[in-house]
Coordinates of C-alpha atoms and ligand atoms in Angstrom, one line a residue:
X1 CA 30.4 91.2 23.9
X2 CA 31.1 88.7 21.3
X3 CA 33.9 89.2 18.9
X4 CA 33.4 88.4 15.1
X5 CA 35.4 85.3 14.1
X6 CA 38.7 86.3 11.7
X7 CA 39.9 82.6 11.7
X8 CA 37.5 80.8 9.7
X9 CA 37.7 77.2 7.2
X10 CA 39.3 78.1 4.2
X11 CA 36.8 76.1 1.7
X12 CA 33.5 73.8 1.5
X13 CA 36.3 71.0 1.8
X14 CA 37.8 72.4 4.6
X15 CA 34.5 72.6 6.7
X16 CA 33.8 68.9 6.0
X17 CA 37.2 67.4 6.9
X18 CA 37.2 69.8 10.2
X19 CA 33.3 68.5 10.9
X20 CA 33.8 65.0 9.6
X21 CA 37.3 65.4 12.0
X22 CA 35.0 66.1 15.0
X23 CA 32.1 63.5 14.0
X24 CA 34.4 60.7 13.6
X25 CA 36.1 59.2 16.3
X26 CA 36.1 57.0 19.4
X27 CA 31.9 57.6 19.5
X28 CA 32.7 55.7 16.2
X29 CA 35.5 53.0 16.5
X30 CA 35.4 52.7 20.2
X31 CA 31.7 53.6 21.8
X32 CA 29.6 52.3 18.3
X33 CA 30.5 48.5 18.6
X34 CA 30.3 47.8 22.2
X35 CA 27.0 49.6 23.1
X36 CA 25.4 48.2 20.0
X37 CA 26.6 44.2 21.3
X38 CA 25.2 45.6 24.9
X39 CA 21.9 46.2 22.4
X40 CA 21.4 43.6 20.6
X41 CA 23.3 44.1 17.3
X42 CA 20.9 44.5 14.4
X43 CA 17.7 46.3 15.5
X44 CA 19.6 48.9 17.4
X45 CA 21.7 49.4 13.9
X46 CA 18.3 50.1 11.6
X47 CA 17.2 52.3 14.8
X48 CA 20.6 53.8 15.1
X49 CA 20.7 54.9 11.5
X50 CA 17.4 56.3 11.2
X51 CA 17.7 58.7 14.1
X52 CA 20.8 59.5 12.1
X53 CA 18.5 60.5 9.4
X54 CA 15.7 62.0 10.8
X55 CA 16.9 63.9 13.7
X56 CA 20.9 64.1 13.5
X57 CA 20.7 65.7 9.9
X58 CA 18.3 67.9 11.1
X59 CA 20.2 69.0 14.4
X60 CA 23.1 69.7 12.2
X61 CA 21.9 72.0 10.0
X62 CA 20.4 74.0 12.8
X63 CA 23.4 73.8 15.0
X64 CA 25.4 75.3 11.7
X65 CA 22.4 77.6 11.1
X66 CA 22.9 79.2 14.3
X67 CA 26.7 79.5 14.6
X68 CA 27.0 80.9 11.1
X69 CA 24.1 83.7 10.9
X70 CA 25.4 85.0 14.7
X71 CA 29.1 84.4 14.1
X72 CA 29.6 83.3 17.7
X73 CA 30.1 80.6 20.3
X74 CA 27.8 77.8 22.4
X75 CA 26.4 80.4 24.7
X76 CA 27.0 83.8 22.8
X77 CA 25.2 82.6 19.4
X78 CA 21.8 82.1 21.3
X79 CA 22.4 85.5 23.2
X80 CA 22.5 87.4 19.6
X81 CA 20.0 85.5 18.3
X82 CA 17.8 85.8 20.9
X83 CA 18.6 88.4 23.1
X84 CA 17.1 89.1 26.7
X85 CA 15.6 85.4 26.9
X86 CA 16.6 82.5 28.7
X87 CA 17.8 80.5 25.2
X88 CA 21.8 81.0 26.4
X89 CA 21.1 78.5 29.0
X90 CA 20.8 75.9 26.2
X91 CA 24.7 77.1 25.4
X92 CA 25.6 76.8 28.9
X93 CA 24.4 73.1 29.3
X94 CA 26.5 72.8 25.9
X95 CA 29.4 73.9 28.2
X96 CA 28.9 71.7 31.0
X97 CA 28.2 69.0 28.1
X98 CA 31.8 69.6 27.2
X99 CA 33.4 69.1 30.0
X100 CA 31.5 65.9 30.9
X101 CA 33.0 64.1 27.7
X102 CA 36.3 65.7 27.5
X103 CA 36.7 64.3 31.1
X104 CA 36.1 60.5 29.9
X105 CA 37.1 60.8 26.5
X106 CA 40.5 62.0 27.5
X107 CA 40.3 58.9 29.3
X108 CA 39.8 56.8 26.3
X109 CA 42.4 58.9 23.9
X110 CA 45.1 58.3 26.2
X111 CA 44.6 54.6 26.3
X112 CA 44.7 54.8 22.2
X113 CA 48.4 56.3 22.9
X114 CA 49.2 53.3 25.4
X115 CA 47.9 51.1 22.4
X116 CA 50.4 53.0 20.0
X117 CA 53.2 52.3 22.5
X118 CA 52.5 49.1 23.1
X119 CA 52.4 47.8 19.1
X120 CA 55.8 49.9 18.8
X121 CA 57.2 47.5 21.5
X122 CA 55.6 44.4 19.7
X123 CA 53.4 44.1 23.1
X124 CA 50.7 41.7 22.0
X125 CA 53.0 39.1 20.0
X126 CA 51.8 35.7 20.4
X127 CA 49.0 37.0 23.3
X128 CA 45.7 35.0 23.1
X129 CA 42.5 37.7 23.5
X130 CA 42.2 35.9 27.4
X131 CA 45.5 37.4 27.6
X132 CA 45.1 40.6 26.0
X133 CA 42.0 41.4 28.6
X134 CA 43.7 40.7 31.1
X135 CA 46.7 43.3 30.1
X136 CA 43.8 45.6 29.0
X137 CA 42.4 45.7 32.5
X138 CA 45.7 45.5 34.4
X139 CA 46.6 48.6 32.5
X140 CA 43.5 50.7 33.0
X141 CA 43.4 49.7 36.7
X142 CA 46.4 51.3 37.4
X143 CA 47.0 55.2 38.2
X144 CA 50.4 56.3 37.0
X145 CA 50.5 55.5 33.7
X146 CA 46.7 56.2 32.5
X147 CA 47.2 59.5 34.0
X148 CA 50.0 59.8 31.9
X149 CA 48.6 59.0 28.6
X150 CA 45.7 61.2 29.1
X151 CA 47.6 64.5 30.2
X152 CA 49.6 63.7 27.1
X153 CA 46.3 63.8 25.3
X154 CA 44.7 67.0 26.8
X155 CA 48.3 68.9 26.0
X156 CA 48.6 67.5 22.3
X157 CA 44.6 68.8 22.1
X158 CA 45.8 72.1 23.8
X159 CA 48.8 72.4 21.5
X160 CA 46.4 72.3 18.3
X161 CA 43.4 74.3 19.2
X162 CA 46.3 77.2 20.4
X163 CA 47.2 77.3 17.5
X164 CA 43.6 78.2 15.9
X165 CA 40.9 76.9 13.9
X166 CA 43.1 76.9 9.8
X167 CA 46.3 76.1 10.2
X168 CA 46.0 73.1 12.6
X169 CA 42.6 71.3 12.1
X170 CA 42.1 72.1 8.8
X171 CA 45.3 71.1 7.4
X172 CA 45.6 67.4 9.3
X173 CA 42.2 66.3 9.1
X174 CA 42.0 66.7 5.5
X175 CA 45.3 64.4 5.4
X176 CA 44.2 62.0 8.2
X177 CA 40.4 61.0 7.6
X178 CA 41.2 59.7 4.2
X179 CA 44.2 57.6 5.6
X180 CA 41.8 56.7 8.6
X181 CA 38.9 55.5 6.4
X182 CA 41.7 53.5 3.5
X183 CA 42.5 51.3 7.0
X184 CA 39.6 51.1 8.4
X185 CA 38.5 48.8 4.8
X186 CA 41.5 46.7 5.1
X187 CA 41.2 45.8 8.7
X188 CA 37.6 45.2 7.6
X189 CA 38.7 42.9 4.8
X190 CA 40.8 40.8 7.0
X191 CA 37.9 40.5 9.7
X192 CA 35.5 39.5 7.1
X193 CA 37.7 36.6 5.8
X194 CA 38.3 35.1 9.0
X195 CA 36.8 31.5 9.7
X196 CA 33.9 31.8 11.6
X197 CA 32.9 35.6 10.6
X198 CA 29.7 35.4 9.5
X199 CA 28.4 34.9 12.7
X200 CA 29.2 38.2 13.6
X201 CA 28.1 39.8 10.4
X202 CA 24.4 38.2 11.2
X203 CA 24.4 39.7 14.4
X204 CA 25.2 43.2 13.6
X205 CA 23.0 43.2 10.6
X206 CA 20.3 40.4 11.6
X207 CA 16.9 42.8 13.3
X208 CA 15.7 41.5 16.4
X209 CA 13.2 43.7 17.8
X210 CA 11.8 42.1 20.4
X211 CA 15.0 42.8 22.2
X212 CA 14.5 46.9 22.2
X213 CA 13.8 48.7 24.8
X214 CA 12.8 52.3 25.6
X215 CA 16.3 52.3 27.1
X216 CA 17.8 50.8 24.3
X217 CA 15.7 53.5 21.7
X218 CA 17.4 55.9 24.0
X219 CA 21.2 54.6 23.8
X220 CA 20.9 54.5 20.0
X221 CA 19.5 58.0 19.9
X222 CA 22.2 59.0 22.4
X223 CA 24.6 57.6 20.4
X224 CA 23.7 58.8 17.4
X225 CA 23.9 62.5 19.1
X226 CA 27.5 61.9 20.6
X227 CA 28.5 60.0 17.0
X228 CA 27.4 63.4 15.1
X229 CA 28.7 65.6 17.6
X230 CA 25.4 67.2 17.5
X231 CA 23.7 68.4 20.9
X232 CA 26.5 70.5 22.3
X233 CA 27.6 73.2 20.2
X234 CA 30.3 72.0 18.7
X235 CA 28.7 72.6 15.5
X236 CA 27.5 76.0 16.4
X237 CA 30.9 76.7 17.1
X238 CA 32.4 75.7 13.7
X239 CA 29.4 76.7 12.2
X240 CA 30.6 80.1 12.9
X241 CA 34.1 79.6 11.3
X242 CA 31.7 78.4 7.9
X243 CA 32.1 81.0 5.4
X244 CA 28.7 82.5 4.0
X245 CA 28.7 80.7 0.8
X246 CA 29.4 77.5 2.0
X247 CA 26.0 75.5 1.4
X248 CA 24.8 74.2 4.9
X249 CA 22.2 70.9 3.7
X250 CA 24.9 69.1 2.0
X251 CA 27.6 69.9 4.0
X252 CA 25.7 68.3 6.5
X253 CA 24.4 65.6 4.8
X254 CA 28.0 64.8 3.7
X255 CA 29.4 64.9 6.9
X256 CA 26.9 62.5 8.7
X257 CA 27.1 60.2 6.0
X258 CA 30.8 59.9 6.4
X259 CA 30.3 59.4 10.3
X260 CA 27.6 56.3 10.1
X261 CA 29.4 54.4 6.8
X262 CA 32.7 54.6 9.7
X263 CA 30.3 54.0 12.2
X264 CA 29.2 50.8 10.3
X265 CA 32.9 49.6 9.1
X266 CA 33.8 49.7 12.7
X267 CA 31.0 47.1 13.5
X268 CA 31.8 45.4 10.7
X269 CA 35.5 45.1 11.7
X270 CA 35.1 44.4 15.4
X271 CA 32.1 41.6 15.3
X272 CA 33.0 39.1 13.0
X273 CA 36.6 39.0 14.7
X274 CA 34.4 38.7 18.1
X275 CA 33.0 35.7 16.9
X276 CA 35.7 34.5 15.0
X277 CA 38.1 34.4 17.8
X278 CA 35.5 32.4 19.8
X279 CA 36.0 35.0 23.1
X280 CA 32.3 35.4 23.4
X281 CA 30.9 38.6 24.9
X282 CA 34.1 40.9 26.4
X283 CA 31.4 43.8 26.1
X284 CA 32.3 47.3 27.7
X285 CA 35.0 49.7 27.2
X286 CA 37.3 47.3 26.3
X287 CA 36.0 45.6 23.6
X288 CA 38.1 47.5 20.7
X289 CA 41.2 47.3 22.8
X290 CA 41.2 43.3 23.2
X291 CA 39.4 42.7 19.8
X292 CA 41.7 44.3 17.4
X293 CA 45.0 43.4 19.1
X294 CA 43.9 39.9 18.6
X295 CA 42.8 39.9 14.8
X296 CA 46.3 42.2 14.3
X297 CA 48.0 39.0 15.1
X298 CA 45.9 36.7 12.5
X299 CA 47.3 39.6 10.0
X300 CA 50.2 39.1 7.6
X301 CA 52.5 42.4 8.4
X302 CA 50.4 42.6 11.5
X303 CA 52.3 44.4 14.0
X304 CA 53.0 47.6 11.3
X305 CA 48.8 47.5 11.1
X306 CA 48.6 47.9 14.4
X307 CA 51.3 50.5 15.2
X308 CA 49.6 52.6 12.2
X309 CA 45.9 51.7 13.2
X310 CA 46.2 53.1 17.0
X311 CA 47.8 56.3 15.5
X312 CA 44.9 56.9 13.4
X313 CA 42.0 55.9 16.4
X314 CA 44.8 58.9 18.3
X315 CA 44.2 61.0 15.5
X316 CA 40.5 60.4 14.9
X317 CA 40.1 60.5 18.7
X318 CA 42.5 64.1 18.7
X319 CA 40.0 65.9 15.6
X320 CA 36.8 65.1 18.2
X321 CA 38.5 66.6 21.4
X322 CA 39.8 69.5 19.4
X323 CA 36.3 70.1 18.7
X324 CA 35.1 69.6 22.2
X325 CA 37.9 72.0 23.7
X326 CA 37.0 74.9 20.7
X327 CA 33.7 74.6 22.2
X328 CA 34.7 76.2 26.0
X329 CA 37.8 78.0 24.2
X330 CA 35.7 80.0 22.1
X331 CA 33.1 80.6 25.1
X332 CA 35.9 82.1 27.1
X333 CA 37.7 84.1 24.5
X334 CA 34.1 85.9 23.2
X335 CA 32.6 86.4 26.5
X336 CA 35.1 86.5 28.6
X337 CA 37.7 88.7 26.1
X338 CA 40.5 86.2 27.1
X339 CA 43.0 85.7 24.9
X340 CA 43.2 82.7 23.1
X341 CA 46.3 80.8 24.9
X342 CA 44.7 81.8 28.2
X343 CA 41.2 80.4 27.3
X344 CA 43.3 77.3 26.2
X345 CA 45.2 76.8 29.2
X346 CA 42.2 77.7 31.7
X347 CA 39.7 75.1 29.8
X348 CA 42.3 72.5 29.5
X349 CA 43.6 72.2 33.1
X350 CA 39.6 72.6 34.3
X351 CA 38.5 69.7 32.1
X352 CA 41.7 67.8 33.0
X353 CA 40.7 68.1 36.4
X354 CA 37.6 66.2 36.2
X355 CA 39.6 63.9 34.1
X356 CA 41.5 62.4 36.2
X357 CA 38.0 61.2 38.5
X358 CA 37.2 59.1 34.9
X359 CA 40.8 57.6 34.6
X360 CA 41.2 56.5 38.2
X361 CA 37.6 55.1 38.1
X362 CA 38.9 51.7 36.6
X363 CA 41.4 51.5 39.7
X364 CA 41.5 53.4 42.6
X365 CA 38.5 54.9 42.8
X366 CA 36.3 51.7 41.2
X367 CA 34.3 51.2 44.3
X368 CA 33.0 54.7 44.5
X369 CA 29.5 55.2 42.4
X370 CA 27.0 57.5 42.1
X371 CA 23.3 56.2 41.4
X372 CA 25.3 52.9 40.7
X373 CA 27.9 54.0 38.0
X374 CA 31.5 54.7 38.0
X375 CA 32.4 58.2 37.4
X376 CA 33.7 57.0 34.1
X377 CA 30.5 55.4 33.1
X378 CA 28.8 58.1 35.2
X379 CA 30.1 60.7 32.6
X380 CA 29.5 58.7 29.6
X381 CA 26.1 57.7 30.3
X382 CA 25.1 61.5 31.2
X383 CA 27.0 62.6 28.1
X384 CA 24.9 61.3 25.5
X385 CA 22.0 59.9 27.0
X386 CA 21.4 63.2 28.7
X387 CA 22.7 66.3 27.7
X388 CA 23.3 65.2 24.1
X389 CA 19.7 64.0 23.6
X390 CA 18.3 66.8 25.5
X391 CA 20.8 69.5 23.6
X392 CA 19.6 68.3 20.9
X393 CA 16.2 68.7 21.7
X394 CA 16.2 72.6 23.0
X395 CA 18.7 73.1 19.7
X396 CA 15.5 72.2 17.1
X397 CA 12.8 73.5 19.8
X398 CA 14.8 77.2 19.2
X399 CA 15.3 76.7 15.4
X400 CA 11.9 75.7 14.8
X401 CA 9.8 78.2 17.0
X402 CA 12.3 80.6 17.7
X403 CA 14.3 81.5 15.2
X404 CA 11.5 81.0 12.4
X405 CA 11.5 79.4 9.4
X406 CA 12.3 82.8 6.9
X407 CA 15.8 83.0 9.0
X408 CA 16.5 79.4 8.8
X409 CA 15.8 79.0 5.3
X410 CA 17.6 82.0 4.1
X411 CA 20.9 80.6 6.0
X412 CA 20.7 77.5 4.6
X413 CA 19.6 78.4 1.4
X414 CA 22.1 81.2 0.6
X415 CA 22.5 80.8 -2.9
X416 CA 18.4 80.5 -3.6
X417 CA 19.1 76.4 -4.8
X418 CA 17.5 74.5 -3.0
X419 CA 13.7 73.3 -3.7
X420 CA 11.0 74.7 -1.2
X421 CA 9.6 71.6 -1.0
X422 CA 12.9 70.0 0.3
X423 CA 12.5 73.2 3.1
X424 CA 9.4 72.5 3.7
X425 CA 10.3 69.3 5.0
X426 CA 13.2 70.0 6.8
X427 CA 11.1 73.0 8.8
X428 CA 8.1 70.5 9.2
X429 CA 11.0 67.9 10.9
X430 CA 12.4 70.4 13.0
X431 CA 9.4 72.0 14.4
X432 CA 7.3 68.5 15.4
X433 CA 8.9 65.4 14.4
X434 CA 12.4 65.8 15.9
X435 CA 11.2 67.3 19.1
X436 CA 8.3 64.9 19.2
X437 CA 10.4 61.9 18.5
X438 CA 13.1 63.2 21.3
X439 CA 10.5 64.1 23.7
X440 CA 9.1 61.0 23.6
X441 CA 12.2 58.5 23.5
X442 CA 13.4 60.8 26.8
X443 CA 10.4 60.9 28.6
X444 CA 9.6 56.8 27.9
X445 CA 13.4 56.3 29.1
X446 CA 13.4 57.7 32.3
X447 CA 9.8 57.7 33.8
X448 CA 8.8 54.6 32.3
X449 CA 12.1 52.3 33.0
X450 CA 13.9 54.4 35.2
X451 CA 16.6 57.3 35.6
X452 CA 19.6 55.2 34.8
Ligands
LIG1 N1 31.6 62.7 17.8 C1 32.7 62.4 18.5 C2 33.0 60.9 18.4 O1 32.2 60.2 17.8 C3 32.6 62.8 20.0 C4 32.1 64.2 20.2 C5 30.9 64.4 20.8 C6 32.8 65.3 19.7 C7 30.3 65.6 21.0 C8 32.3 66.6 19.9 C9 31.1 66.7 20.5 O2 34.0 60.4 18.8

């Protein structure tokens, strides 16, 4: 049986930092840049942004439709809303979604704490970027201390969401995402001025089309999925923390907005420095770890940036697995009637588990692949590109023809405010355009070019 929610966001502003908290994070300032230079820059940007638009919004406000009007988790919220179907099955590929990008995002967020330690102990001083990939990749090709940095991650994530959904998330993301978004610009700023940046600036802005494939259509739809935190039920979940008179449309409209202007500043900050700094195309995982060590260096006061900039990418990265934890934490508290400390510990040492596959795939365990891929890029390939875009797609399939239009309308539209044209079109997008447009991307993916 699922248990009405007593901890809940305190205020509008409270449900946008927490949201903004989970949309904004390594998807943004780590996975953004380098998939869109593996995608040719500019047209995967104007593509990028309008699946933002025209199917992220959209997933959004049926992912907080749902959580909110059945007060319950990934699974549980499609069980009360549709009871005696096979809709919970949706939730329980949410699940599974969770643990496939907590495993390698964990990963990722401990390497952010290696970076904090590092710029503490003044560990790029006078490095050229040849240099700093090679410490980038001697570092992740290890075991011991990777393994550390990511358990560290998985408690600290543990420690908050014990602590429930107010006190912790609320509070520090409303402090944090600010900060986060103030450095963000300056780092910007300095990238921009460099000699040699403009470059950079043409390719992430210049279109080239011919260069798109269905696969590439599909990576910035993924992406624009795993940048939202849509697909998953992570938003169902909050959603059902969201207190009844909180308006839903521009909650969400505010929060993806934030997500693809940091999105956008990230690009802007890593690509003219790429260029700049003449290194070429050090593409993959790494790029933010080699890039922005290197223009930190260029910096007057540099080494303070950097020790403050790899604490925020922590924290930013910390608000997103928060969110991705709450997501089997809730699960096993509702449906399970597990106390909240034990659902904590039981998710986190599962997810860990799988974890540690990710991290030893850049050493030890490099020459094992399945269909070709690295468990690390295994899991990150499947996490967006599958269960995100496909989550996504049963999400508006179940708002649109399941749930009905009077019951989504009336959640969204509490107060009565908003025009029925401006419904109108948000039902007409949900029911054919967005599952139409996913359908189509997924299906043009994998049959015509191939499953991965
Ligand atoms: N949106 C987060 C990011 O961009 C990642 C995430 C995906 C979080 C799915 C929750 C759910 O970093």
């Amino acid at each position: 049986m699922a248990i009405v929610q007593k901890d809940g966001f305190s205020s509008k502003f409270g449900v946008i930092a927490a949201a903004a908290g989970s949309a904004v994070g390594l998807g943004n300032i780590w996975r953004f840049p380098y998939i869109t230079g593996e995608n040719g820059g500019g047209a995967f940007l104007i593509l990028y942004v309008f699946f933002v638009i025209v199917i992220g919004v959209p997933v959004m406000m049926s992912e907080f439709v749902i959580g909110r009007r059945s007060e319950s988790n990934a699974l549980g919220s499609f069980r009360k809303l549709a009871p005696g179907t096979p809709w919970w099955l949706i939730g329980l590929m949410g699940i599974i979604a969770a643990f496939v990008i907590l495993s390698f995002y964990s990963t990722v967020s401990g390497w952010t704490l290696e970076y904090v330690f590092q710029s503490i102990n003044q560990g790029f001083t006078g490095k050229s970027m040849n240099q700093l990939n090679i410490d980038f990749v001697t570092f992740t090709s290890g075991s011991f201390r990777p393994l550390l940095w990511q358990m560290i991650f998985m408690l600290l994530t543990a420690a908050v969401v014990m602590c429930g959904v107010q006190k912790g998330i609320e509070k520090a993301t409303k402090i944090l995402m600010p900060m986060l978004l103030v450095l963000i610009i300056a780092v910007c700023i300095r990238s921009v001025t460099l000699t040699g940046a403009s470059e950079g600036l043409r390719f992430l802005f210049e279109p080239h089309f011919e260069k798109l494939t269905f696969k590439a259509v599909l990576m910035a739809l993924g992406q624009a999925a795993f940048s939202l935190s849509i697909g998953m039920g992570a938003l169902i979940t909050y959603g059902s923390y969201i207190k009844k008179d909180t308006p839903l449309l521009s909650t969400s409209i505010q929060v993806a907005s934030a997500d693809t202007i940091l999105a956008i500043l990230s690009g802007i900050m890593i690509f003219p420095a790429l260029f700049a700094l003449g290194v070429g195309n050090t593409g993959g995982p790494g790029l933010v770890f080699v890039t922005l060590p290197a223009i930190f260096q260029s910096m007057p006061g540099g080494s303070i940036f950097a020790i403050v900039f790899f604490l925020l990418i922590s924290v930013a990265a910390l608000t997103s697995t928060i969110s991705v934890l709450e997501v089997v934490v809730a699960y096993l508290k509702q449906e399970f009637n597990m106390s909240r400390l034990k659902a904590t510990i039981l998710g986190t040492v599962s997810i860990s588990i799988l974890g540690v596959f990710c991290t030893l795939s850049f050493g030890p365990l490099k020459h094992v692949t399945i269909f070709g891929k690295t468990v690390f890029d295994l899991m990150n390939y499947l996490s967006a590109n599958v269960f995100l875009t496909f989550g996504a797609l049963f999400i508006v399939i179940f708002t649109g023809w399941k749930l009905g239009k009077s019951s989504f309308v009336d959640e969204l539209n509490q107060s009565g405010k908003i025009n029925p044209i401006v419904t109108n079109v948000i039902v007409f997008i949900i029911k054919f355009i967005a599952p139409l447009a996913i359908a189509a991307i997924a299906i043009g993916a994998f049959f015509i070019e191939g499953l991965t």
